[in-house]
Each structure stands twice: as structure tokens, then as C-alpha cells.
Amino acid sequence: QVHLVESGGGTVQAGGSLRLSCAASGYTSNTNYCMAWFRQAPEKMRERVAHIYTTGERTFYDDSVKGRFTISRDGANNTLYLQMNNLKPEDTAMYYCAADSTIGPDTCASGPPHPLFDYWGQGTLVTVSS
């Protein structure tokens, strides 16, 4: 059973930066995963932010975060990161880490939606003040 734990959220002023982390455990050895960050603002649907495959060669970013956010992973420590720069008030949301072993690299690079992911963290709150 894959277990994901996010950290790094907080309150920051517009234009500031935050780095989210997602520590994973329970990954099956020799298995590749599509890993992703999603976010959900109050009374809004969960939306995709960024995706990366285990091999880390291809990434997906939603248009709303392109050029500002960077997804990366540390394979040795099974940790997923999201570096968020030039934050805007509209980035305020609960951010969730997700993973799934059945999503292949091509699909992962297209930014599959949240229903396709089996494993989820509990979320970390990001608040951006204007």
C-alpha cells in the first residue's frame, strides 16, 4: 500500500515562493508510477497542477502554472517536490500529492485527471495573500 505525506504548505504574500514535498512509502520495487500534484480551492473541483513519471523525463503542467511551478522527484528518497514561484492569490488551495502505477508515461505526460489516481496524500494548505 502506497502512503503519501505532503508538507511545506503555508501562508505567503503574492509574488513569494513555497516548496511542497511529498514523502512516499510502500512503492513496489521495479514498478513505475505517474506522480502528480493536484489542488482544490473551497467550493471548486480538484484540478491538476503538474505530473511527472518515475523516470522523470517528461512532465506536464497546467497552463495556469506554466513558467512558475516546477515538479521534480528524488528517486533515492522517494520524494516528490513542487517548487512554486511568483505565487498568486488564485493559487490558494489545498494541494494534494497523488500516485498511480497503472498510468503509463505517455498518458502521464498528458496530465490525466484525478479520478485515475489510486493513491493520495492528506493535503497541505497553501494560502497566498494579496
C-alpha positions in Angstrom: 0.0 0.0 0.0 1.4 3.3 -1.1 1.4 6.0 1.6 1.9 9.7 0.7 2.5 12.6 3.1 2.7 16.2 1.9 4.4 19.0 3.7 5.6 22.6 3.0 2.4 24.5 2.8 1.8 27.8 4.5 0.9 31.4 4.0 2.9 33.6 1.7 2.4 37.0 0.1 1.7 37.3 -3.6 5.0 37.0 -5.6 6.5 34.8 -3.0 7.6 31.1 -3.2 7.0 27.8 -1.5 8.3 24.3 -2.0 6.0 21.4 -1.3 7.3 17.9 -0.6 5.5 14.6 -0.8 7.2 11.7 1.0 6.2 8.3 -0.4 6.5 4.9 1.2 5.2 1.5 0.1 6.2 1.8 -3.5 6.6 -1.6 -5.2 10.2 -2.1 -6.4 10.8 -2.2 -10.1 7.4 -0.5 -10.7 7.0 2.8 -12.4 4.4 5.4 -11.2 2.8 8.5 -12.6 3.1 11.1 -9.8 1.2 14.3 -9.6 0.2 17.4 -7.7 -3.5 18.5 -7.7 -5.1 21.3 -5.9 -8.6 22.1 -4.7 -9.9 25.5 -3.6 -13.0 25.9 -1.5 -16.2 25.1 -3.4 -14.2 24.2 -6.5 -13.4 21.0 -8.2 -10.0 19.3 -7.8 -7.7 20.4 -10.6 -4.5 19.1 -12.0 -1.3 21.1 -11.4 1.7 19.1 -12.6 2.6 15.5 -13.4 5.9 13.5 -13.7 6.6 9.9 -14.5 9.0 7.8 -12.4 11.7 8.1 -15.0 11.4 11.9 -14.8 11.9 12.5 -18.4 8.5 14.0 -19.2 6.4 16.4 -17.3 3.0 18.0 -17.6 2.0 21.5 -16.3 -1.4 23.1 -16.3 -1.4 26.3 -18.2 -2.2 28.2 -15.1 1.2 27.3 -13.5 3.5 27.0 -16.5 6.6 29.0 -16.0 6.0 29.4 -12.3 5.9 25.9 -10.9 8.4 23.1 -11.3 7.7 19.4 -10.4 10.6 17.2 -9.6 11.4 14.0 -7.8 14.2 12.4 -5.7 14.1 8.8 -6.6 16.6 7.8 -3.9 14.4 9.2 -1.2 11.0 8.6 -2.8 10.1 12.2 -2.5 8.1 14.4 -4.9 8.5 18.1 -4.9 6.6 21.1 -6.3 8.6 24.4 -6.4 6.1 27.3 -6.6 7.4 30.7 -7.6 5.6 34.0 -8.2 2.6 32.8 -6.3 -0.7 34.5 -6.9 -3.8 34.7 -4.7 -5.6 32.4 -7.1 -3.1 29.7 -6.3 -4.7 29.5 -2.8 -5.9 25.9 -2.3 -5.3 22.6 -0.6 -2.5 20.8 -2.5 -2.5 17.1 -2.8 0.1 14.6 -3.9 -1.1 11.6 -6.0 0.4 8.5 -7.5 -0.7 5.6 -9.7 1.1 2.6 -11.2 -1.3 1.9 -14.0 -0.8 5.2 -15.8 1.8 4.9 -18.5 4.4 7.5 -19.4 2.5 8.9 -22.4 -0.7 9.3 -20.5 1.2 10.7 -17.6 2.7 13.4 -19.8 -0.8 14.4 -21.0 -1.9 15.3 -17.4 -4.5 12.7 -16.6 -7.3 13.9 -14.2 -7.7 13.0 -10.6 -10.1 10.1 -10.9 -7.4 8.0 -12.5 -5.1 8.1 -9.4 -5.4 5.5 -6.7 -3.1 6.9 -4.0 -3.5 10.2 -2.3 -1.9 12.2 0.5 -3.9 14.2 3.1 -3.1 17.5 1.5 -1.2 20.7 2.6 -2.7 24.1 2.6 -1.3 27.0 0.6 -2.6 30.5 1.2 -1.4 33.4 -0.9 -2.3 36.8 0.3 -2.6 39.9 -1.9 
